[in-house]
Coordinates of C-alpha atoms and ligand atoms in Angstrom, one line a residue:
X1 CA -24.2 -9.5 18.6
X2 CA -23.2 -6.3 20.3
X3 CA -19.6 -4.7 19.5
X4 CA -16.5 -5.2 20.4
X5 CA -14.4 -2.5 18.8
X6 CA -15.8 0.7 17.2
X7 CA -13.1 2.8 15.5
X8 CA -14.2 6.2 14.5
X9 CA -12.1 8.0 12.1
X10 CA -9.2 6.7 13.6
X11 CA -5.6 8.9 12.6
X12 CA -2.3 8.4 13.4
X13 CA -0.4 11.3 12.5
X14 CA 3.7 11.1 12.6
X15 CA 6.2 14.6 12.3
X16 CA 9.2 13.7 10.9
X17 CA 12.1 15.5 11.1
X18 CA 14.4 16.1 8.9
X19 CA 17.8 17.9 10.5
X20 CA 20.1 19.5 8.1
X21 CA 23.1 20.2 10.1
X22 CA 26.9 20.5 10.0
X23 CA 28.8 17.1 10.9
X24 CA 30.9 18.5 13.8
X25 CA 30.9 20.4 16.6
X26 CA 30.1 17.8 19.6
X27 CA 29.8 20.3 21.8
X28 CA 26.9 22.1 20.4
X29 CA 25.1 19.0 19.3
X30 CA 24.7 17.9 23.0
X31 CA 23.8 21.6 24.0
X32 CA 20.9 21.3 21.2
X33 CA 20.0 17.9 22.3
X34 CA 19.3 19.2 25.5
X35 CA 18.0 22.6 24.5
X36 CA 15.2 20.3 22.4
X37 CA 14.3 17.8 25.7
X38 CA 13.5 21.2 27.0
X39 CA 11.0 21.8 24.3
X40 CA 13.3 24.9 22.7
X41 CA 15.0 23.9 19.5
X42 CA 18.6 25.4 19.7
X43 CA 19.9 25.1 16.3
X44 CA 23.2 26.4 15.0
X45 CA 23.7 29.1 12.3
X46 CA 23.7 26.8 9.4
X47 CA 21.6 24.2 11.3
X48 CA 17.8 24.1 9.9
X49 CA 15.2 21.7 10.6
X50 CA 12.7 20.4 8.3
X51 CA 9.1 19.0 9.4
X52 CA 7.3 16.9 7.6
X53 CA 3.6 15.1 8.3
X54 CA 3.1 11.5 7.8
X55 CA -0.1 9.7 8.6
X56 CA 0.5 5.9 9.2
X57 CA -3.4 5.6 9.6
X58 CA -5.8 7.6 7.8
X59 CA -9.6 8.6 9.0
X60 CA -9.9 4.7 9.7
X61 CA -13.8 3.4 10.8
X62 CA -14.7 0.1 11.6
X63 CA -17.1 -2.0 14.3
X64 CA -15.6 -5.4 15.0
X65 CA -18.3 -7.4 16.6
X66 CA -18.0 -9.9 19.6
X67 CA -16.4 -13.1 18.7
X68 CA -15.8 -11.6 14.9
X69 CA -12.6 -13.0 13.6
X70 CA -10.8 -10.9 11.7
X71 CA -7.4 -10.7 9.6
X72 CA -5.7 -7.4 8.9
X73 CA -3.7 -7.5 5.4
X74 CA -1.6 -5.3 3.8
X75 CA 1.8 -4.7 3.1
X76 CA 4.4 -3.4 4.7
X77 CA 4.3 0.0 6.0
X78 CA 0.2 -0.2 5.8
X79 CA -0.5 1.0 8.9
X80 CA -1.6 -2.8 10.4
X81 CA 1.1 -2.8 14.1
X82 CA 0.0 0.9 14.4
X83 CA -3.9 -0.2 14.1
X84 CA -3.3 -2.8 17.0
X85 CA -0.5 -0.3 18.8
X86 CA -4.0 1.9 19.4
X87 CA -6.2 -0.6 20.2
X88 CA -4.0 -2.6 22.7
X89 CA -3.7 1.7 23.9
X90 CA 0.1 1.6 23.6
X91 CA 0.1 4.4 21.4
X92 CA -2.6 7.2 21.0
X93 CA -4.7 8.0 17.9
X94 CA -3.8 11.4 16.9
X95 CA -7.4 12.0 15.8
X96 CA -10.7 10.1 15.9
X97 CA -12.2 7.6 18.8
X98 CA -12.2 4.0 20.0
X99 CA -14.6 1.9 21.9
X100 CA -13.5 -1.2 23.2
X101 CA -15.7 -3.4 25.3
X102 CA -13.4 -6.4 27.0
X103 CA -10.5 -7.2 28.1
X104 CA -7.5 -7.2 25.5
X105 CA -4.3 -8.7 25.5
X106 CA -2.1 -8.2 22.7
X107 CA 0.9 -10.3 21.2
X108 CA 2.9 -7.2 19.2
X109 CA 6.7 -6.7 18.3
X110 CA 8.9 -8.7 20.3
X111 CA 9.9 -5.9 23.4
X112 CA 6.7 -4.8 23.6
X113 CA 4.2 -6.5 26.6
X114 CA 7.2 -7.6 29.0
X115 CA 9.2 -6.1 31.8
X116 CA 12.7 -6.7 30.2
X117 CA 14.3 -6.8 33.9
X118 CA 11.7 -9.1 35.2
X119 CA 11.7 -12.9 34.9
X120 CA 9.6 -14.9 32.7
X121 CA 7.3 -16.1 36.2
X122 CA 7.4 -12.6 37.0
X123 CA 5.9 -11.8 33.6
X124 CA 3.5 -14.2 33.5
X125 CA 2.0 -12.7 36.7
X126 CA 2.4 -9.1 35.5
X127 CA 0.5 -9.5 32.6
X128 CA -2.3 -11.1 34.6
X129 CA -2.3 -8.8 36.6
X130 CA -3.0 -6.0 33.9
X131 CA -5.4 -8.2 32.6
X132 CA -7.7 -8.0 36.2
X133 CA -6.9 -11.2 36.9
X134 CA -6.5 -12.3 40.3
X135 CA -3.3 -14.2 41.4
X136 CA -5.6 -17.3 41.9
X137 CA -6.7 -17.0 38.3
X138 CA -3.5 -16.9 37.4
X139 CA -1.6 -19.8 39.5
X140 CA -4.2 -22.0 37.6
X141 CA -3.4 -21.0 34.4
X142 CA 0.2 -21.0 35.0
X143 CA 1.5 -24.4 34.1
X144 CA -0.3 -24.4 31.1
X145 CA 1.2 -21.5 29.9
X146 CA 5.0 -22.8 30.9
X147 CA 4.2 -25.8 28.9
X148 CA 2.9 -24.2 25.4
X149 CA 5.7 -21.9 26.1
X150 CA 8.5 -24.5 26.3
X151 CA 10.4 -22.3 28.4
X152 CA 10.8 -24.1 31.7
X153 CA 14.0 -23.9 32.0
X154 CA 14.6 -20.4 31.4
X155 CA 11.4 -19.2 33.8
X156 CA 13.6 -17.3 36.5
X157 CA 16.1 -16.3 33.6
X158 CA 15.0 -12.1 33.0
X159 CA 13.2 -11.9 29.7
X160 CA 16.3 -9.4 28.1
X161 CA 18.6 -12.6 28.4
X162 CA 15.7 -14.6 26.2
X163 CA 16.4 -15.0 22.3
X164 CA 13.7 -13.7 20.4
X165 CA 12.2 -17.1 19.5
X166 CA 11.8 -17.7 23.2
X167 CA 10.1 -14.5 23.9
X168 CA 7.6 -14.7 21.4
X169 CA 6.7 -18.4 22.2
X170 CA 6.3 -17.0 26.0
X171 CA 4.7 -13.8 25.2
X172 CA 1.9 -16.1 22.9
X173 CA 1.4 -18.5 25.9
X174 CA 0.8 -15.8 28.1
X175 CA -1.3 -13.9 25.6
X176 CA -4.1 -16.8 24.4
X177 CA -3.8 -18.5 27.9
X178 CA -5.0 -15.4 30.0
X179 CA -8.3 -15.4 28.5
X180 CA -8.5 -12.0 27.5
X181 CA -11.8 -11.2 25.8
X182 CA -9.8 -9.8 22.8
X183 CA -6.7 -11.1 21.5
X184 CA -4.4 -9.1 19.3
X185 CA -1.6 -10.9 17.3
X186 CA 0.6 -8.9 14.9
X187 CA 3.2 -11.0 12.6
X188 CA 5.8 -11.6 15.6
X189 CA 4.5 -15.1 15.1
X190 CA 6.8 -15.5 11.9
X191 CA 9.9 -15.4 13.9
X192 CA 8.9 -18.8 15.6
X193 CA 9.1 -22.1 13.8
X194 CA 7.1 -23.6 11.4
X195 CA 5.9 -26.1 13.9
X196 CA 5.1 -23.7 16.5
X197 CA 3.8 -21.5 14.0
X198 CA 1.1 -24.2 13.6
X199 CA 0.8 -25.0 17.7
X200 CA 0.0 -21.3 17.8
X201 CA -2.6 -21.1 14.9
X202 CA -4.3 -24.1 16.4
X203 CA -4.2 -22.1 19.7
X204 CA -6.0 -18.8 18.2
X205 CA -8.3 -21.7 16.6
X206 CA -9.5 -22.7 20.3
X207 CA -9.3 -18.9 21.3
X208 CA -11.9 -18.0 18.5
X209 CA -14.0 -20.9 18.9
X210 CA -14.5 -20.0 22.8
X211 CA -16.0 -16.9 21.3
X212 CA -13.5 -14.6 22.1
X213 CA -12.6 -11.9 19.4
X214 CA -9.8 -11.9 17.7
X215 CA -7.8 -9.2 15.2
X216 CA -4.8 -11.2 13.4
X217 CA -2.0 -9.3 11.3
X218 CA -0.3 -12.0 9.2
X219 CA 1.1 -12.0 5.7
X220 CA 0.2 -15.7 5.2
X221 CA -3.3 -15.7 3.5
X222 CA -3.5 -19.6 4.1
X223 CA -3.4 -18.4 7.8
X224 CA -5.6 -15.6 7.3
X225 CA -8.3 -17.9 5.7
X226 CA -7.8 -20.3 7.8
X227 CA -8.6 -18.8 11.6
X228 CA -10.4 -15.6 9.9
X229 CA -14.2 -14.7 9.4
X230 CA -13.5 -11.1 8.4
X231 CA -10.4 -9.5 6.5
X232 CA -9.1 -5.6 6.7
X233 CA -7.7 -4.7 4.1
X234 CA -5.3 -1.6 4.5
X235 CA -3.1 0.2 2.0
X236 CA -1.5 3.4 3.1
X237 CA -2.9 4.1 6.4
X238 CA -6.5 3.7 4.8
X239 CA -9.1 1.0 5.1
X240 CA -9.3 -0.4 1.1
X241 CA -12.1 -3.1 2.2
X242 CA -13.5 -4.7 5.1
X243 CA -16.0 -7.8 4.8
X244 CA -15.9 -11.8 4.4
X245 CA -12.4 -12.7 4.3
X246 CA -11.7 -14.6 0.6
X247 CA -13.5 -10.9 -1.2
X248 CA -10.8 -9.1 0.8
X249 CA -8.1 -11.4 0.3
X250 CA -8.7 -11.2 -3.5
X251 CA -8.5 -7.8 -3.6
X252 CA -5.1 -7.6 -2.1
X253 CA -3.8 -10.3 -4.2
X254 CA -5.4 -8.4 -7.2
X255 CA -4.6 -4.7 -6.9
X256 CA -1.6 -3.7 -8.5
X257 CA -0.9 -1.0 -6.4
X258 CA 0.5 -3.8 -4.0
X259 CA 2.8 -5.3 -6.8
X260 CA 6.2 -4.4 -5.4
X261 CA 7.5 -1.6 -7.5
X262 CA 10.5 0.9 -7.0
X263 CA 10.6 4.0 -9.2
X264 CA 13.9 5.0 -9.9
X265 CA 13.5 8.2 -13.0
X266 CA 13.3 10.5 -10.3
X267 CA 16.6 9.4 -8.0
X268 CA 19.3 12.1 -7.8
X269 CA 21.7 10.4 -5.8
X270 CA 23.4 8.6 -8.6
X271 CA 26.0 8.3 -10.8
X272 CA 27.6 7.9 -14.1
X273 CA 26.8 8.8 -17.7
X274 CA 23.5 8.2 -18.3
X275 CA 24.0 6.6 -21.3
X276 CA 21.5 3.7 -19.5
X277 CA 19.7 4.4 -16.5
X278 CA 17.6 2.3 -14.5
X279 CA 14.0 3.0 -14.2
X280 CA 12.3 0.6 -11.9
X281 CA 12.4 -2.8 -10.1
X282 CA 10.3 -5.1 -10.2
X283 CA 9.6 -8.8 -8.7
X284 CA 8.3 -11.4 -10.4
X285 CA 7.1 -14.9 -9.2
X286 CA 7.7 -18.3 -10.6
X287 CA 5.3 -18.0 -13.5
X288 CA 7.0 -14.2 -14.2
X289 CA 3.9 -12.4 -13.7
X290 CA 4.2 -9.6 -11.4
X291 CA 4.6 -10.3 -7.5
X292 CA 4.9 -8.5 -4.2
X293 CA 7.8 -10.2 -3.0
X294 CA 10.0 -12.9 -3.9
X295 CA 9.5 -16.7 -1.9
X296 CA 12.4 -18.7 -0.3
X297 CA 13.1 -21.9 -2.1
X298 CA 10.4 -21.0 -5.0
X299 CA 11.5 -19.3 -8.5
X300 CA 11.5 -16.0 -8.9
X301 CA 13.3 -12.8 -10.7
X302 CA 14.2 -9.4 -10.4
X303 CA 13.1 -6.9 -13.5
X304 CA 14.8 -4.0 -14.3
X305 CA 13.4 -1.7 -16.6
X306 CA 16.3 0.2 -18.2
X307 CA 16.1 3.8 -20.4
X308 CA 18.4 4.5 -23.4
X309 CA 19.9 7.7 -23.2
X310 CA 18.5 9.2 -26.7
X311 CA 22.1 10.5 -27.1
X312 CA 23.2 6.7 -27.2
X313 CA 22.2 4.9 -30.5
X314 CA 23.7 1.3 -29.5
X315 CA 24.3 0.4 -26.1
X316 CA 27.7 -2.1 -26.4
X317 CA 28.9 -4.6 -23.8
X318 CA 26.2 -3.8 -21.1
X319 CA 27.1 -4.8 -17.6
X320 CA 24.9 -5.0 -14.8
X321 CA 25.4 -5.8 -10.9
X322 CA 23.4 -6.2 -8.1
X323 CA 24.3 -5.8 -5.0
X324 CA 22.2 -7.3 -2.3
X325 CA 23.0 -6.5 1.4
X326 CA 21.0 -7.9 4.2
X327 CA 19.0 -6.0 7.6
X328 CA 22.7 -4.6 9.0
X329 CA 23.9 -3.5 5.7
X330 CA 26.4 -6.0 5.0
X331 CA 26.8 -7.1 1.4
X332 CA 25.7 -10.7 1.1
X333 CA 26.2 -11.4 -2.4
X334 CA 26.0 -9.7 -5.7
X335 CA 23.9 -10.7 -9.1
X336 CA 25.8 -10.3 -11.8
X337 CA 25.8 -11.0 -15.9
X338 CA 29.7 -11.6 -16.6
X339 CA 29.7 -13.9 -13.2
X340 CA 27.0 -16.1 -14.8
X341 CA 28.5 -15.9 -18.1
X342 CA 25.7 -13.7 -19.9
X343 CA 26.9 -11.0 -22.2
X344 CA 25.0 -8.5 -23.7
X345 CA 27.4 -7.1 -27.2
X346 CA 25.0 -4.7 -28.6
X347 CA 21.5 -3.4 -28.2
X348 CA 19.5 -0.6 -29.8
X349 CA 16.3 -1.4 -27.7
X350 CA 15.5 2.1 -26.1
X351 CA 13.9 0.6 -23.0
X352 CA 15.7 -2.9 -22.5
X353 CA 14.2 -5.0 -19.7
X354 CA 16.4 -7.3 -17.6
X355 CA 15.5 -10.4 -15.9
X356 CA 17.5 -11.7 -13.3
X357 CA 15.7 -15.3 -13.1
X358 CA 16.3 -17.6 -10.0
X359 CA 15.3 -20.9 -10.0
X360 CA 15.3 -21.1 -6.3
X361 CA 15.8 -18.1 -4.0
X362 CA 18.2 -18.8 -1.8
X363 CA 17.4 -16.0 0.0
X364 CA 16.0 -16.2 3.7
X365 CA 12.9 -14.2 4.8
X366 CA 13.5 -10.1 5.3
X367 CA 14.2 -7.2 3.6
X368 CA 17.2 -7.0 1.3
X369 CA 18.7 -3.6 0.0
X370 CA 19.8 -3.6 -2.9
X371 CA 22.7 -1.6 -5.4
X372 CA 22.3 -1.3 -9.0
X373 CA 25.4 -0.6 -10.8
X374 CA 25.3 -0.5 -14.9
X375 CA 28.3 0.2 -17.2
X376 CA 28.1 0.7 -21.3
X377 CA 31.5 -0.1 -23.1
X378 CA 33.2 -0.9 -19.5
X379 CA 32.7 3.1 -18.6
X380 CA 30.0 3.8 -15.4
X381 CA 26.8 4.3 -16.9
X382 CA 24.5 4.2 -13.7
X383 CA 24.9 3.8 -10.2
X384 CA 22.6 3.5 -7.1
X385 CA 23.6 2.8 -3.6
X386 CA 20.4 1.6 -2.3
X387 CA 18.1 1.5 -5.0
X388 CA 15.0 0.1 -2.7
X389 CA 14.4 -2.9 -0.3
X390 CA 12.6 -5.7 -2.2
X391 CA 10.6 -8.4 0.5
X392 CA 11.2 -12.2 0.6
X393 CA 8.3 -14.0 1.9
X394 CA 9.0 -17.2 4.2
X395 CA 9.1 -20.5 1.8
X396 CA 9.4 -23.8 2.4
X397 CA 13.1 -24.2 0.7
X398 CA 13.8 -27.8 1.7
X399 CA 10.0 -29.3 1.0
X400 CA 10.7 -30.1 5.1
X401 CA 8.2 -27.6 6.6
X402 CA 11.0 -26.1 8.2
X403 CA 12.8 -22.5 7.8
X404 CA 16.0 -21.6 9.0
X405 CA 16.0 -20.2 12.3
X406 CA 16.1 -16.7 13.5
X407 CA 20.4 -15.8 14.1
X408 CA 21.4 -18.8 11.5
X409 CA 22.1 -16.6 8.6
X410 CA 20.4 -15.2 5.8
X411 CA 20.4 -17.9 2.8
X412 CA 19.8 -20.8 1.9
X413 CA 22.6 -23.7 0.8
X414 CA 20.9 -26.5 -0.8
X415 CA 22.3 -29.6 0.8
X416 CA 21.4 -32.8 2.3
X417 CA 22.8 -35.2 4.8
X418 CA 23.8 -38.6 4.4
X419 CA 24.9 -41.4 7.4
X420 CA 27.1 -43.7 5.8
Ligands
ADP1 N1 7.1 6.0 15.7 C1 7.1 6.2 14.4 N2 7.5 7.4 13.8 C2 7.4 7.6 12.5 N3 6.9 6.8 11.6 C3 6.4 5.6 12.1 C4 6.5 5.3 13.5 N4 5.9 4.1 13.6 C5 5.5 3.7 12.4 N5 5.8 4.6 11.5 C6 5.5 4.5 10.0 O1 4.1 4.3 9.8 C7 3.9 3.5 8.7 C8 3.0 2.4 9.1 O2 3.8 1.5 10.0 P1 3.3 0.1 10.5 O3 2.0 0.4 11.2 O4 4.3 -0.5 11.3 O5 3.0 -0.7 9.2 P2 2.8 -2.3 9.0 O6 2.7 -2.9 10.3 O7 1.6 -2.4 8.1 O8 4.0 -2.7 8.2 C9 5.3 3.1 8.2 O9 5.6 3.9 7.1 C10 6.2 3.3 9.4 O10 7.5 3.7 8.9
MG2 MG1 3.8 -4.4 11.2

């Protein structure tokens, strides 16, 4: 079977910039902004600017064969969207080569693929269009797309105006219906629902099974396993392990490195005696062993590993508080031992460990910051204003099959309805 895809030392190198600069002066920060679009950095006497490398993907090799199925898992901030940004060549590798042999159509972030000022018809030909196709080719393919899509009515409607639950269920449709000879689907399929979640999987299933090649970033290993042949494993920008899907898939639900874990010795930007300090975070899942995230509607805790001061021989009346706040930074609710009636008198452990134990986390899919706050004998002994985002995976809270939708809210109430 000849290939598909050969990546050759693939790198994806990112500057970041750090700007240390006064907070006023208007004036002058418009005159630097455009100094910079010039190219010339204009910077003020007490302005300095600090550079940094990053590499998102790191010396990455790989041949994908025709018709090879593959899942890429990892988690987040692996390097998997900026893998299949380079291959669908909407961004460039900073190093290395790829070979591609086929046409590819892509299904990345939402705002990525579509024309936001064009209408969802006018889409549906564009992409063809960029695909080779002719405008025949695509007239026949056209209702079937407007009918997986579900988005009749909205069709002369501009795609900015679309939520982002209709964009992704047009921007699939048009990406497995134009029969592209490789198909590349990042996670955007988690902000659907679960039904058309499962309408699209079946979809890739007939994609794959026509021979075509697909590369599919999901967090879902069921999924993964499911429509996969192959797995990619990636873990910091670099290729762990690539072969026959289960291997990699254990792997990644074995290695500890991807145990979600936030240091915390080393934070300067906190507060208050010291007499405890928080060390790390952890997550742990329903049977408390270590996890990488926490699952809507399934138990779970929060671990905090705590350090004596050696200065303290008996920590009294501990207090702790978290503070969770969700994507915008608004505070959403906050964990708290006197709340739930648990005091802690006295303690002499030097490295107490916490559990905060939820028997159902109410907490929707996302990334939740969080603030630790700690007091000893009601006087501030730690404080971190965002500590560290801790993941919640998509669960199935209600036993329905159904998550709450994208825009209704981030938690969970645990209800039910009754007709009398
Ligand atoms: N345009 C960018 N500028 C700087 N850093 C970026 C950019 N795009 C992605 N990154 C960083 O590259 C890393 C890999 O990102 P990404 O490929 O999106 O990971 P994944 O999809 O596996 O979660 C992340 O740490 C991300 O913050
Ligand atoms: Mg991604």
């Amino acid at each position: 079977m000849s290939v598909a895809i050969r990546a050759e030392h693939l790198t994806k190198r990112y500057v970041l910039r750090h700007q240390v600069r006064e907070p006023y002066t208007a004036l002058r920060d418009v005159l630097a902004r455009k100094a910079r679009q010039a190219g010339k950095a204009l910077l003020g006497r007490n302005e300095q600017i600090i550079t940094e490398d990053f590499h998102a993907l790191n010396d990455v090799s790989f041949d994908i064969l025709q018709g090879q199925r593959v899942g890429i898992i990892g988690r987040n901030g692996a390097g998997k969207s900026t893998l299949l940004k380079i291959i669908s060549r909407i961004t460039e590798p900073s190093e290395g080569r790829l070979f591609i042999k086929g046409r590819v159509a892509s299904l990345l972030e939402v705002g990525t693929g579509f024309h936001p000022e064009l209408t969802g018809r006018e889409n549906i030909f564009l992409n063809g269009s960029i695909l080779g196709m002719t405008k025949a080719e695509i007239s026949r393919k056209f209702d079937e797309i407007v009918a997986f899509s579900e988005v009749e009515r909205f069709l002369d409607t501009p795609v900015k105006r679309y939520s982002s639950g209709m964009y992704v269920r047009l921007a699939f449709a048009v990406a497995a219906h134009l029969e592209p000879e490789i198909l590349l689907v990042d996670e955007v399929l988690a902000v659907g629902d679960a039904e058309f979640q499962k309408k699209c999987l079946g979809k890739m299933r007939d994609v794959a099974q026509s021979g075509r090649t697909i590369l599919f970033v999901s967090h879902n290993m069921a999924a993964i396993q499911n429509l996969c042949d192959t797995a990619i494993y990636l873990r910091n920008g670099q290729l762990v392990e690539m072969g026959e899907k289960d291997r990699v898939i254990a792997t990644y639900l074995r290695s500890t490195a991807d145990l979600h874990s936030i240091q915390l010795a080393d934070r300067k930007d906190r507060t208050g005696s010291g007499a405890v300090r928080f060390d790390s975070i952890e997550l742990c899942d329903e049977h408390g062993q270590p996890a990488s995230a926490l699952q809507s509607g399934k138990a779970g805790s929060i671990r905090l590993r705590l350090k004596k001061s050696p200065a303290v021989s008996v920590i009294r009346n501990l207090h702790i508080a978290v503070g969770i706040d969700d994507e915008i930074g608004q505070r959403i609710t906050n964990l708290n031992n006197e709340l739930t009636g648990n005091y802690f008198s006295e303690s002499s452990v030097n490295e107490p460990v916490i559990d905060i134990l939820m028997d159902k986390v109410p907490f929707r899919h996302g990334q939740y910051a969080i603030t630790l706050y700690a007091t000893v004998n009601n006087e501030v002994a730690d404080w971190i204003g965002n500590a560290g985002t801790i993941p919640v995976e998509p669960g199935d809270f209600f036993g329905s099959g159904k998550l709450l939708p994208d825009g209704q809210g981030n938690f969970y109430v645990g209800h039910r309805f009754k007709l009398h």
